Amino acid sequence: MASMFAPLPGAVNVSGTVQYEKTIYSRPPANVPEAVAYAPLAGAAIRAYDPVGNLAATAETDKNGFYTLRADASAVRVEVASSSAYVAVGSGFSSGNTTGLYSLEVTPLTGSALGRDLIILRSSNAGAFNIFTQLTRGRGWLLERGYGLDSGIRAVWPSSSTQFVPGEGKLYIQLQHRDGDPDEFDDDIILHEFGHLFAELFSTDHSEGGSHSITGTLDLRLSWSEGFAHWFSSAVRSDPVHVDSTGSVNSTGASLVSSFDISKPAAQALGAGNEWAVAHVLWKARESFGEAGVLAAAARFRTVPAALQGDPVTLDSFHDVFPVVSPGADLSAVYLDRRMSYSLDALEPAVPPVTVAVSANLPYTRDALTFFPANDRDSFRFSALKGETYDIETGKTGNGALTELRVYLGEGGPLIASNAQRFGASSDTTSYVFLSAGVDGDYFVEVLRFTSATRNYGPDGGSYTRTAGHYGSYAVAVSRAPTASADPSRSAIPGFKPELPALRQSSTADGDKGRCWLQSFP
């Protein structure tokens, strides 16, 4: 490229400011067109080249986008690139490196050979430089909190999807740019993916990723992974609100966006299996006890793996570890508000077990029971008559609970029946036992949380090789069977209709291991 000014004799100082056009989306309920602001490009590489293309000098923009470098008079071209020593944004990825870095010439100011400013327009790939800025911002935020990130952060843009791809040394983030859903100016989404990067490098994440909804109920591994990433994005931005542009506008020209606020979860955002509820718990923990404790709890999953007690990382894990790293921290009110099962139930303690009288007092039902504390087993006994038939069941499972029923002939007597899957399918979370009493007397019922170290049970599919979580909630009932034969589709639990849960696939979209942002907003 030809020089745009005459070379000066000897070494000279060249300085200037680099900014880029940044799209600012309005937040609901505002209904105004998007705005454009000039944002400083911080931490980007500035390079000066001589007439034959040799690198003559380098510099880096500061937080205000300002740079200065001392170059020989032969340096005739100055460029800014979407890269630094630790962050690189390009159009491709090959052999562990970002390819196709974005760069533009910083042209001289009118009448000056030494002052060189640049405003990168959206039409000149300003989106790539916003992605670079947010990743640099996230890295700086972690450094300030003692988490040194020496690994290179690779971002690929544009891409057909937005996701973090873990493992195999490919620590890079793909961000989509398509008419249906551009993400290059969605700072919250960029930093959400950075949250997954933190989990990869400093914590432990057992999620397989896949599609997810902020108001849906997910596998506990996935809800933790996504909820933590939501929180991380909000913590870096000091803003609980997330805004996702859609690339569409309404009749007035206002951008159509989806938005949610982790400080104010929707009424349906409940339980440890909901990512919005998980993010809310972490946000309240930050508000009350500081973000350092949340980060330390997440980091402890890696530094002290014994803290997981052999379980995959879920909100249950955070519940157990957070008081260790933040002594005196009490989130019980937050857990209760989001209907999470971290409290004793009405059967605690029940020694001897609760006794249920025969016939007249049946059906016996108890709701809102919990597997708490860890390894909790709830038990009761009822008096039955020889020849009578009874339905013993669990229902209304929540917070990742899987139940197992065991029925004994008297306390300490032989096991006579058990069930962990009501309909006999791996997607079941409730249990059912049909009992035909062989003798008059007391029958002892025990309910425990079903787990498996070799297979995943419950409605979530994918290739998970074990169950997750160790708490949860459920209801239980004992009733006189209306017929002399078993029927797991009937129930005496109010408000509960036994159905075989549909299997939800947890595997990721497009055959990828990434944790995709595929949100469904209310």
Short mmCIF file of C-alpha atoms in Angstrom, two decimals:
data_model
loop_
_atom_site.label_atom_id
_atom_site.label_comp_id
_atom_site.label_asym_id
_atom_site.label_seq_id
_atom_site.Cartn_x
_atom_site.Cartn_y
_atom_site.Cartn_z
CA MET A 1 0.00 0.00 0.00
CA ALA A 2 1.41 3.38 -0.94
CA SER A 3 2.45 5.81 1.76
CA MET A 4 -0.01 8.59 2.51
CA PHE A 5 2.63 11.00 3.78
CA ALA A 6 6.25 11.81 3.06
CA PRO A 7 8.75 9.99 5.33
CA LEU A 8 10.45 12.17 7.92
CA PRO A 9 14.17 12.00 8.63
CA GLY A 10 15.26 9.92 11.67
CA ALA A 11 13.04 8.29 14.30
CA VAL A 12 9.71 9.93 15.06
CA ASN A 13 6.84 9.45 17.50
CA VAL A 14 3.55 8.47 15.91
CA SER A 15 0.43 8.57 18.08
CA GLY A 16 -3.31 8.57 17.83
CA THR A 17 -6.58 7.08 19.00
CA VAL A 18 -8.48 4.09 17.66
CA GLN A 19 -12.22 3.76 18.12
CA TYR A 20 -14.88 1.58 16.58
CA GLU A 21 -18.57 1.92 15.87
CA LYS A 22 -20.56 -0.03 18.44
CA THR A 23 -24.20 -0.93 18.12
CA ILE A 24 -26.18 -0.24 21.30
CA TYR A 25 -29.48 -2.09 21.57
CA SER A 26 -32.34 -0.72 23.64
CA ARG A 27 -33.73 -2.79 26.46
CA PRO A 28 -37.36 -3.79 26.78
CA PRO A 29 -39.76 -2.16 27.37
CA ALA A 30 -38.02 0.64 25.45
CA ASN A 31 -39.10 0.67 21.84
CA VAL A 32 -36.51 2.78 20.06
CA PRO A 33 -34.13 2.13 17.17
CA GLU A 34 -30.64 0.93 17.94
CA ALA A 35 -27.99 3.54 18.60
CA VAL A 36 -24.41 3.75 17.42
CA ALA A 37 -21.61 4.94 19.72
CA TYR A 38 -17.88 5.34 19.30
CA ALA A 39 -16.10 2.98 21.68
CA PRO A 40 -12.36 3.01 22.43
CA LEU A 41 -10.42 0.00 21.20
CA ALA A 42 -8.31 -1.08 24.18
CA GLY A 43 -5.40 -3.52 24.21
CA ALA A 44 -5.13 -3.93 20.45
CA ALA A 45 -1.86 -4.36 18.57
CA ILE A 46 -0.53 -1.39 16.58
CA ARG A 47 2.18 -2.16 14.04
CA ALA A 48 4.29 0.11 11.83
CA TYR A 49 5.81 -1.25 8.60
CA ASP A 50 8.55 0.00 6.30
CA PRO A 51 8.05 0.45 2.54
CA VAL A 52 8.82 -3.19 1.75
CA GLY A 53 6.53 -4.58 4.45
CA ASN A 54 9.00 -5.24 7.25
CA LEU A 55 7.77 -4.68 10.79
CA ALA A 56 9.39 -1.47 12.06
CA ALA A 57 7.70 -0.83 15.44
CA THR A 58 4.85 -2.07 17.65
CA ALA A 59 2.60 -0.63 20.34
CA GLU A 60 -0.69 -1.39 22.07
CA THR A 61 -3.70 0.84 22.60
CA ASP A 62 -4.52 1.80 26.19
CA LYS A 63 -7.94 1.74 27.81
CA ASN A 64 -8.89 4.92 25.96
CA GLY A 65 -7.77 3.59 22.60
CA PHE A 66 -4.69 5.82 22.61
CA TYR A 67 -1.32 4.60 21.37
CA THR A 68 2.12 5.99 20.69
CA LEU A 69 5.06 4.34 19.01
CA ARG A 70 8.50 5.43 17.91
CA ALA A 71 9.23 4.41 14.37
CA ASP A 72 12.02 5.01 11.95
CA ALA A 73 11.34 7.52 9.22
CA SER A 74 11.11 4.66 6.77
CA ALA A 75 7.90 3.45 8.42
CA VAL A 76 5.19 4.48 6.05
CA ARG A 77 2.21 2.39 7.12
CA VAL A 78 0.54 1.93 10.52
CA GLU A 79 -2.06 -0.80 11.11
CA VAL A 80 -4.32 -1.89 13.96
CA ALA A 81 -5.17 -5.58 14.30
CA SER A 82 -7.85 -7.56 16.14
CA SER A 83 -5.21 -9.23 18.29
CA SER A 84 -2.88 -8.90 21.24
CA ALA A 85 -0.48 -11.21 23.04
CA TYR A 86 -3.45 -13.05 24.60
CA VAL A 87 -6.55 -12.43 22.49
CA ALA A 88 -7.07 -12.94 18.77
CA VAL A 89 -10.20 -12.58 16.66
CA GLY A 90 -10.16 -13.87 13.11
CA SER A 91 -12.28 -15.43 10.44
CA GLY A 92 -10.88 -18.94 10.87
CA PHE A 93 -9.03 -21.41 13.07
CA SER A 94 -6.29 -23.83 12.06
CA SER A 95 -3.69 -25.87 13.97
CA GLY A 96 -4.49 -24.17 17.25
CA ASN A 97 -4.28 -20.63 15.91
CA THR A 98 -6.69 -17.99 14.73
CA THR A 99 -6.42 -17.20 11.06
CA GLY A 100 -7.68 -14.27 9.04
CA LEU A 101 -7.05 -11.57 11.65
CA TYR A 102 -8.83 -8.31 10.98
CA SER A 103 -6.60 -5.30 10.37
CA LEU A 104 -7.02 -1.76 9.08
CA GLU A 105 -4.62 1.03 8.22
CA VAL A 106 -4.54 3.93 10.64
CA THR A 107 -4.44 6.89 8.30
CA PRO A 108 -2.74 10.21 9.09
CA LEU A 109 -4.68 13.21 10.25
CA THR A 110 -5.13 15.99 7.77
CA GLY A 111 -1.96 18.05 7.56
CA SER A 112 -0.08 15.77 9.97
CA ALA A 113 2.32 12.92 9.39
CA LEU A 114 2.56 12.02 13.06
CA GLY A 115 -1.04 12.02 14.28
CA ARG A 116 -2.98 8.98 13.17
CA ASP A 117 -6.52 8.28 14.34
CA LEU A 118 -9.02 5.71 13.20
CA ILE A 119 -12.72 5.04 13.61
CA ILE A 120 -13.52 1.50 12.51
CA LEU A 121 -16.92 1.43 10.89
CA ARG A 122 -19.44 -1.36 11.26
CA SER A 123 -19.14 -1.88 7.53
CA SER A 124 -15.40 -2.44 8.06
CA ASN A 125 -15.84 -5.31 10.54
CA ALA A 126 -16.21 -3.26 13.72
CA GLY A 127 -17.98 -6.32 15.13
CA ALA A 128 -14.69 -8.23 15.24
CA PHE A 129 -13.12 -5.44 17.27
CA ASN A 130 -16.04 -5.39 19.72
CA ILE A 131 -15.58 -9.13 20.26
CA PHE A 132 -11.88 -8.48 20.84
CA THR A 133 -12.70 -5.69 23.31
CA GLN A 134 -15.07 -7.86 25.36
CA LEU A 135 -12.67 -10.79 25.54
CA THR A 136 -9.89 -8.42 26.60
CA ARG A 137 -12.26 -6.96 29.18
CA GLY A 138 -13.08 -10.40 30.59
CA ARG A 139 -9.43 -11.34 30.79
CA GLY A 140 -8.57 -8.10 32.60
CA TRP A 141 -11.43 -8.63 35.05
CA LEU A 142 -10.06 -12.05 35.95
CA LEU A 143 -6.51 -10.76 36.31
CA GLU A 144 -7.72 -8.15 38.80
CA ARG A 145 -9.19 -10.97 40.86
CA GLY A 146 -6.11 -13.15 40.85
CA TYR A 147 -6.91 -15.49 37.99
CA GLY A 148 -4.01 -15.24 35.55
CA LEU A 149 -5.09 -16.27 32.09
CA ASP A 150 -1.95 -17.11 30.10
CA SER A 151 -3.66 -19.27 27.50
CA GLY A 152 -4.54 -17.59 24.25
CA ILE A 153 -8.21 -16.79 23.68
CA ARG A 154 -9.22 -17.52 20.10
CA ALA A 155 -12.45 -16.15 18.68
CA VAL A 156 -13.79 -17.04 15.27
CA TRP A 157 -16.15 -14.59 13.59
CA PRO A 158 -18.34 -14.84 11.65
CA SER A 159 -19.63 -18.33 12.37
CA SER A 160 -22.85 -20.25 11.96
CA SER A 161 -23.29 -20.57 15.73
CA THR A 162 -22.29 -18.94 19.00
CA GLN A 163 -20.56 -21.33 21.37
CA PHE A 164 -17.51 -22.08 23.43
CA VAL A 165 -15.59 -25.13 22.26
CA PRO A 166 -13.69 -26.77 25.13
CA GLY A 167 -10.80 -29.19 25.25
CA GLU A 168 -8.18 -30.27 22.76
CA GLY A 169 -6.31 -26.99 23.20
CA LYS A 170 -8.96 -25.16 21.19
CA LEU A 171 -9.79 -22.43 23.63
CA TYR A 172 -11.73 -20.30 21.26
CA ILE A 173 -15.19 -18.86 20.94
CA GLN A 174 -17.31 -18.93 17.83
CA LEU A 175 -19.73 -16.05 17.42
CA GLN A 176 -22.39 -16.02 14.83
CA HIS A 177 -23.24 -13.28 12.41
CA ARG A 178 -26.31 -13.91 10.39
CA ASP A 179 -29.42 -11.94 9.64
CA GLY A 180 -31.45 -14.01 12.08
CA ASP A 181 -29.31 -13.51 15.17
CA PRO A 182 -26.09 -11.45 15.11
CA ASP A 183 -24.03 -11.60 18.31
CA GLU A 184 -20.95 -9.48 17.61
CA PHE A 185 -22.35 -6.51 19.57
CA ASP A 186 -24.09 -8.60 22.25
CA ASP A 187 -21.55 -8.05 25.03
CA ASP A 188 -23.51 -10.19 27.47
CA ILE A 189 -23.43 -13.21 25.16
CA ILE A 190 -19.73 -12.80 24.38
CA LEU A 191 -18.94 -12.71 28.10
CA HIS A 192 -21.34 -15.59 28.74
CA GLU A 193 -19.14 -17.72 26.50
CA PHE A 194 -16.12 -16.38 28.38
CA GLY A 195 -17.76 -17.76 31.52
CA HIS A 196 -17.53 -21.22 29.98
CA LEU A 197 -13.86 -20.53 29.30
CA PHE A 198 -13.33 -19.72 32.99
CA ALA A 199 -14.98 -23.02 33.93
CA GLU A 200 -12.69 -24.84 31.49
CA LEU A 201 -9.49 -23.30 32.86
CA PHE A 202 -10.17 -22.66 36.54
CA SER A 203 -13.12 -24.84 37.51
CA THR A 204 -14.74 -28.09 36.43
CA ASP A 205 -17.71 -28.38 34.10
CA HIS A 206 -19.42 -31.70 33.48
CA SER A 207 -22.10 -30.41 31.11
CA GLU A 208 -22.33 -31.79 27.61
CA GLY A 209 -24.00 -28.58 26.46
CA GLY A 210 -26.90 -28.61 24.08
CA SER A 211 -30.09 -26.61 23.63
CA HIS A 212 -31.47 -24.93 26.70
CA SER A 213 -34.17 -22.52 27.77
CA ILE A 214 -34.00 -19.96 30.56
CA THR A 215 -37.43 -21.03 31.81
CA GLY A 216 -37.02 -24.76 31.22
CA THR A 217 -35.94 -27.57 33.51
CA LEU A 218 -32.61 -29.05 32.50
CA ASP A 219 -30.16 -31.70 33.56
CA LEU A 220 -28.47 -30.34 36.70
CA ARG A 221 -25.08 -30.29 34.96
CA LEU A 222 -26.37 -28.15 32.12
CA SER A 223 -28.36 -25.75 34.33
CA TRP A 224 -25.26 -25.15 36.46
CA SER A 225 -23.01 -24.60 33.45
CA GLU A 226 -25.34 -22.12 31.78
CA GLY A 227 -26.42 -20.43 35.00
CA PHE A 228 -22.81 -19.86 36.00
CA ALA A 229 -22.00 -18.43 32.56
CA HIS A 230 -24.97 -16.02 32.84
CA TRP A 231 -23.69 -14.93 36.25
CA PHE A 232 -20.12 -14.52 35.00
CA SER A 233 -21.26 -12.24 32.18
CA SER A 234 -23.29 -10.12 34.59
CA ALA A 235 -20.47 -9.96 37.13
CA VAL A 236 -17.95 -8.71 34.56
CA ARG A 237 -20.41 -6.11 33.29
CA SER A 238 -21.80 -5.29 36.78
CA ASP A 239 -25.20 -5.60 35.18
CA PRO A 240 -27.81 -8.31 35.84
CA VAL A 241 -29.65 -7.66 32.57
CA HIS A 242 -28.96 -9.74 29.47
CA VAL A 243 -30.00 -8.50 26.03
CA ASP A 244 -29.86 -10.69 22.94
CA SER A 245 -30.35 -8.97 19.60
CA THR A 246 -32.29 -10.83 16.95
CA GLY A 247 -31.30 -8.95 13.84
CA SER A 248 -34.90 -7.94 13.20
CA VAL A 249 -36.73 -4.64 13.61
CA ASN A 250 -40.36 -3.75 14.05
CA SER A 251 -42.45 -1.36 11.98
CA THR A 252 -40.99 1.66 13.78
CA GLY A 253 -37.40 0.60 13.12
CA ALA A 254 -36.75 -0.51 16.71
CA SER A 255 -34.52 -3.55 17.10
CA LEU A 256 -36.26 -6.64 18.35
CA VAL A 257 -34.35 -8.11 21.30
CA SER A 258 -34.86 -10.72 23.97
CA SER A 259 -33.99 -9.78 27.53
CA PHE A 260 -33.90 -11.25 31.00
CA ASP A 261 -32.69 -10.04 34.39
CA ILE A 262 -30.92 -12.50 36.71
CA SER A 263 -31.67 -10.26 39.69
CA LYS A 264 -35.40 -10.62 39.00
CA PRO A 265 -36.15 -14.15 37.83
CA ALA A 266 -39.52 -14.99 36.30
CA ALA A 267 -42.06 -16.86 38.40
CA GLN A 268 -41.45 -20.04 36.43
CA ALA A 269 -37.66 -19.88 36.90
CA LEU A 270 -37.55 -22.36 39.76
CA GLY A 271 -35.35 -25.15 41.03
CA ALA A 272 -31.76 -26.28 40.67
CA GLY A 273 -32.53 -27.50 37.16
CA ASN A 274 -33.32 -24.01 35.87
CA GLU A 275 -30.41 -21.93 34.60
CA TRP A 276 -32.09 -18.57 35.32
CA ALA A 277 -32.71 -19.65 38.94
CA VAL A 278 -29.08 -20.81 39.24
CA ALA A 279 -27.82 -17.48 37.91
CA HIS A 280 -30.10 -15.67 40.37
CA VAL A 281 -28.67 -17.62 43.33
CA LEU A 282 -25.14 -16.67 42.27
CA TRP A 283 -26.12 -13.02 41.76
CA LYS A 284 -27.62 -12.87 45.26
CA ALA A 285 -24.46 -14.51 46.62
CA ARG A 286 -22.41 -11.79 44.90
CA GLU A 287 -24.65 -9.05 46.27
CA SER A 288 -24.49 -10.30 49.84
CA PHE A 289 -21.04 -11.86 50.11
CA GLY A 290 -18.99 -10.65 47.14
CA GLU A 291 -18.04 -12.14 43.80
CA ALA A 292 -14.74 -13.50 45.15
CA GLY A 293 -16.60 -16.20 47.05
CA VAL A 294 -18.53 -17.33 43.98
CA LEU A 295 -15.34 -17.56 41.93
CA ALA A 296 -13.54 -19.35 44.77
CA ALA A 297 -16.34 -21.90 45.09
CA ALA A 298 -16.19 -22.60 41.36
CA ALA A 299 -12.40 -22.85 41.44
CA ARG A 300 -12.54 -25.25 44.40
CA PHE A 301 -14.22 -27.85 42.19
CA ARG A 302 -10.88 -28.12 40.40
CA THR A 303 -8.37 -27.44 43.18
CA VAL A 304 -10.10 -29.68 45.74
CA PRO A 305 -11.91 -32.33 43.69
CA ALA A 306 -12.75 -34.20 46.89
CA ALA A 307 -15.19 -31.37 47.60
CA LEU A 308 -17.42 -32.86 44.91
CA GLN A 309 -17.67 -36.17 46.78
CA GLY A 310 -17.48 -37.97 43.44
CA ASP A 311 -20.51 -36.16 42.01
CA PRO A 312 -20.65 -34.10 38.81
CA VAL A 313 -20.67 -30.31 39.27
CA THR A 314 -24.18 -28.96 39.86
CA LEU A 315 -25.80 -26.30 42.02
CA ASP A 316 -25.82 -28.97 44.74
CA SER A 317 -22.02 -28.79 44.63
CA PHE A 318 -22.07 -25.00 44.99
CA HIS A 319 -24.48 -25.30 47.93
CA ASP A 320 -21.99 -27.55 49.72
CA VAL A 321 -18.81 -25.62 48.88
CA PHE A 322 -19.85 -21.96 49.10
CA PRO A 323 -20.08 -21.89 52.94
CA VAL A 324 -16.58 -23.39 53.06
CA VAL A 325 -15.01 -20.57 51.04
CA SER A 326 -17.36 -17.91 52.49
CA PRO A 327 -17.75 -18.77 56.19
CA GLY A 328 -21.01 -17.51 57.62
CA ALA A 329 -22.65 -17.13 54.21
CA ASP A 330 -26.31 -18.10 54.33
CA LEU A 331 -28.34 -18.34 51.13
CA SER A 332 -31.22 -20.31 52.65
CA ALA A 333 -33.77 -17.57 51.96
CA VAL A 334 -32.70 -17.40 48.30
CA TYR A 335 -32.87 -21.17 47.93
CA LEU A 336 -36.31 -21.22 49.52
CA ASP A 337 -37.56 -18.43 47.24
CA ARG A 338 -36.50 -20.45 44.18
CA ARG A 339 -37.96 -23.67 45.64
CA MET A 340 -34.66 -25.45 45.91
CA SER A 341 -34.44 -28.48 48.15
CA TYR A 342 -31.78 -27.47 50.65
CA SER A 343 -33.79 -27.72 53.86
CA LEU A 344 -35.12 -30.37 56.22
CA ASP A 345 -38.60 -31.74 55.59
CA ALA A 346 -41.49 -32.70 57.86
CA LEU A 347 -40.12 -36.21 58.37
CA GLU A 348 -36.82 -34.97 59.85
CA PRO A 349 -36.02 -36.35 62.27
CA ALA A 350 -38.33 -39.35 62.25
CA VAL A 351 -36.99 -41.81 64.78
CA PRO A 352 -38.85 -44.05 65.17
CA PRO A 353 -40.42 -43.75 61.71
CA VAL A 354 -43.79 -42.05 61.37
CA THR A 355 -46.59 -44.55 61.99
CA VAL A 356 -49.63 -44.50 59.69
CA ALA A 357 -52.81 -46.15 60.94
CA VAL A 358 -54.61 -48.72 58.80
CA SER A 359 -57.46 -48.09 56.35
CA ALA A 360 -59.34 -45.23 57.98
CA ASN A 361 -56.39 -42.85 57.65
CA LEU A 362 -55.46 -43.86 54.12
CA PRO A 363 -54.54 -42.44 51.74
CA TYR A 364 -51.50 -41.07 53.51
CA THR A 365 -49.75 -38.34 51.52
CA ARG A 366 -46.82 -36.07 52.28
CA ASP A 367 -45.67 -33.34 49.92
CA ALA A 368 -42.54 -31.17 49.78
CA LEU A 369 -40.26 -33.84 51.18
CA THR A 370 -36.52 -33.47 50.56
CA PHE A 371 -33.40 -35.56 50.35
CA PHE A 372 -31.62 -33.29 52.78
CA PRO A 373 -29.07 -33.40 54.25
CA ALA A 374 -26.92 -35.45 51.89
CA ASN A 375 -27.61 -39.19 51.99
CA ASP A 376 -30.95 -38.55 53.67
CA ARG A 377 -33.45 -41.40 53.68
CA ASP A 378 -37.04 -40.75 54.65
CA SER A 379 -39.02 -43.54 56.25
CA PHE A 380 -42.42 -44.35 57.70
CA ARG A 381 -44.46 -47.43 58.53
CA PHE A 382 -48.08 -48.33 58.14
CA SER A 383 -50.27 -51.12 59.47
CA ALA A 384 -51.73 -53.37 56.81
CA LEU A 385 -54.25 -56.20 56.81
CA LYS A 386 -53.59 -59.58 55.28
CA GLY A 387 -55.08 -59.87 51.81
CA GLU A 388 -55.52 -56.11 51.35
CA THR A 389 -53.73 -54.37 48.44
CA TYR A 390 -51.92 -51.05 48.59
CA ASP A 391 -50.28 -48.56 46.21
CA ILE A 392 -47.05 -47.08 47.55
CA GLU A 393 -45.59 -44.34 45.37
CA THR A 394 -43.56 -41.20 44.94
CA GLY A 395 -44.33 -38.24 42.67
CA LYS A 396 -43.74 -34.54 42.05
CA THR A 397 -40.00 -35.01 41.89
CA GLY A 398 -38.02 -31.78 41.63
CA ASN A 399 -34.51 -30.36 41.71
CA GLY A 400 -33.09 -33.37 39.91
CA ALA A 401 -34.43 -35.96 42.34
CA LEU A 402 -34.73 -39.61 41.34
CA THR A 403 -36.49 -41.80 43.87
CA GLU A 404 -36.22 -45.39 45.01
CA LEU A 405 -38.83 -47.12 47.16
CA ARG A 406 -38.05 -50.02 49.46
CA VAL A 407 -40.70 -51.89 51.45
CA TYR A 408 -39.79 -54.15 54.36
CA LEU A 409 -41.88 -56.50 56.45
CA GLY A 410 -41.49 -54.66 59.71
CA GLU A 411 -38.66 -52.40 60.74
CA GLY A 412 -35.44 -54.37 60.38
CA GLY A 413 -37.33 -57.14 58.59
CA PRO A 414 -36.75 -58.59 55.12
CA LEU A 415 -37.00 -56.49 51.96
CA ILE A 416 -40.16 -57.59 50.15
CA ALA A 417 -40.48 -55.02 47.32
CA SER A 418 -38.58 -52.19 45.71
CA ASN A 419 -38.80 -49.90 42.67
CA ALA A 420 -36.77 -47.05 41.24
CA GLN A 421 -38.53 -46.41 37.91
CA ARG A 422 -42.34 -46.32 38.03
CA PHE A 423 -42.86 -47.40 34.40
CA GLY A 424 -39.61 -49.33 34.14
CA ALA A 425 -37.99 -46.78 31.82
CA SER A 426 -34.70 -44.97 32.36
CA SER A 427 -36.45 -41.60 31.93
CA ASP A 428 -38.60 -42.22 35.03
CA THR A 429 -37.95 -40.10 38.11
CA THR A 430 -40.73 -41.50 40.35
CA SER A 431 -41.37 -44.93 41.89
CA TYR A 432 -44.33 -47.25 42.42
CA VAL A 433 -44.81 -50.43 44.46
CA PHE A 434 -47.99 -52.51 44.47
CA LEU A 435 -48.25 -54.43 47.74
CA SER A 436 -50.54 -57.33 48.52
CA ALA A 437 -50.16 -57.77 52.25
CA GLY A 438 -49.27 -61.35 53.11
CA VAL A 439 -49.71 -60.93 56.84
CA ASP A 440 -51.28 -58.50 59.27
CA GLY A 441 -48.78 -56.07 60.76
CA ASP A 442 -46.51 -53.10 60.25
CA TYR A 443 -44.78 -52.54 56.93
CA PHE A 444 -41.74 -50.31 56.82
CA VAL A 445 -41.28 -47.95 53.83
CA GLU A 446 -37.99 -46.25 53.00
CA VAL A 447 -37.51 -43.58 50.32
CA LEU A 448 -34.00 -42.77 49.15
CA ARG A 449 -32.47 -40.83 46.32
CA PHE A 450 -31.69 -43.15 43.44
CA THR A 451 -28.24 -42.75 41.89
CA SER A 452 -26.16 -44.61 39.36
CA ALA A 453 -22.44 -44.38 38.71
CA THR A 454 -22.74 -46.12 35.33
CA ARG A 455 -25.80 -44.67 33.62
CA ASN A 456 -27.82 -41.48 33.51
CA TYR A 457 -31.46 -41.80 34.55
CA GLY A 458 -34.25 -39.29 34.28
CA PRO A 459 -35.56 -37.43 31.21
CA ASP A 460 -32.17 -36.11 30.08
CA GLY A 461 -30.40 -38.15 27.42
CA GLY A 462 -27.03 -37.57 25.83
CA SER A 463 -23.98 -39.63 26.62
CA TYR A 464 -23.84 -38.87 30.36
CA THR A 465 -22.51 -41.95 32.11
CA ARG A 466 -23.94 -41.29 35.55
CA THR A 467 -26.67 -39.46 37.42
CA ALA A 468 -26.06 -35.99 38.85
CA GLY A 469 -26.91 -34.28 42.12
CA HIS A 470 -27.51 -35.59 45.61
CA TYR A 471 -30.46 -33.54 46.89
CA GLY A 472 -33.96 -32.99 45.50
CA SER A 473 -37.64 -33.00 46.42
CA TYR A 474 -40.60 -35.34 46.06
CA ALA A 475 -44.00 -36.36 47.40
CA VAL A 476 -45.04 -39.76 48.75
CA ALA A 477 -48.32 -41.57 49.20
CA VAL A 478 -49.74 -44.85 50.52
CA SER A 479 -53.30 -45.70 49.51
CA ARG A 480 -55.62 -48.69 49.34
CA ALA A 481 -55.44 -50.02 45.77
CA PRO A 482 -58.82 -49.76 44.01
CA THR A 483 -58.15 -53.02 42.17
CA ALA A 484 -56.38 -56.25 42.90
CA SER A 485 -53.70 -55.57 40.30
CA ALA A 486 -50.86 -53.10 39.87
CA ASP A 487 -51.35 -49.93 37.82
CA PRO A 488 -48.44 -47.44 37.89
CA SER A 489 -50.53 -44.90 35.97
CA ARG A 490 -52.79 -44.25 38.97
CA SER A 491 -51.85 -41.99 41.87
CA ALA A 492 -53.23 -40.76 45.17
CA ILE A 493 -50.87 -37.77 45.25
CA PRO A 494 -52.92 -34.58 44.79
CA GLY A 495 -52.04 -32.68 41.64
CA PHE A 496 -49.83 -35.43 40.25
CA LYS A 497 -50.55 -37.42 37.11
CA PRO A 498 -48.09 -40.25 36.48
CA GLU A 499 -46.72 -40.10 32.95
CA LEU A 500 -43.66 -41.55 31.32
CA PRO A 501 -41.34 -38.55 30.87
CA ALA A 502 -40.24 -37.87 27.30
CA LEU A 503 -36.52 -38.31 26.82
CA ARG A 504 -34.77 -34.97 26.34
CA GLN A 505 -31.57 -35.11 24.31
CA SER A 506 -28.66 -33.32 25.97
CA SER A 507 -26.21 -33.73 23.10
CA THR A 508 -25.14 -30.51 21.45
CA ALA A 509 -26.38 -29.08 18.21
CA ASP A 510 -24.51 -29.67 14.96
CA GLY A 511 -22.62 -32.65 16.43
CA ASP A 512 -20.41 -30.24 18.35
CA LYS A 513 -19.08 -30.41 21.90
CA GLY A 514 -19.69 -26.69 22.40
CA ARG A 515 -22.05 -25.18 24.91
CA CYS A 516 -24.46 -23.39 22.62
CA TRP A 517 -26.47 -20.29 23.36
CA LEU A 518 -29.83 -21.47 22.03
CA GLN A 519 -32.08 -19.46 24.28
CA SER A 520 -35.85 -19.39 24.32
CA PHE A 521 -36.98 -16.21 26.01
CA PRO A 522 -40.36 -15.43 27.52
#
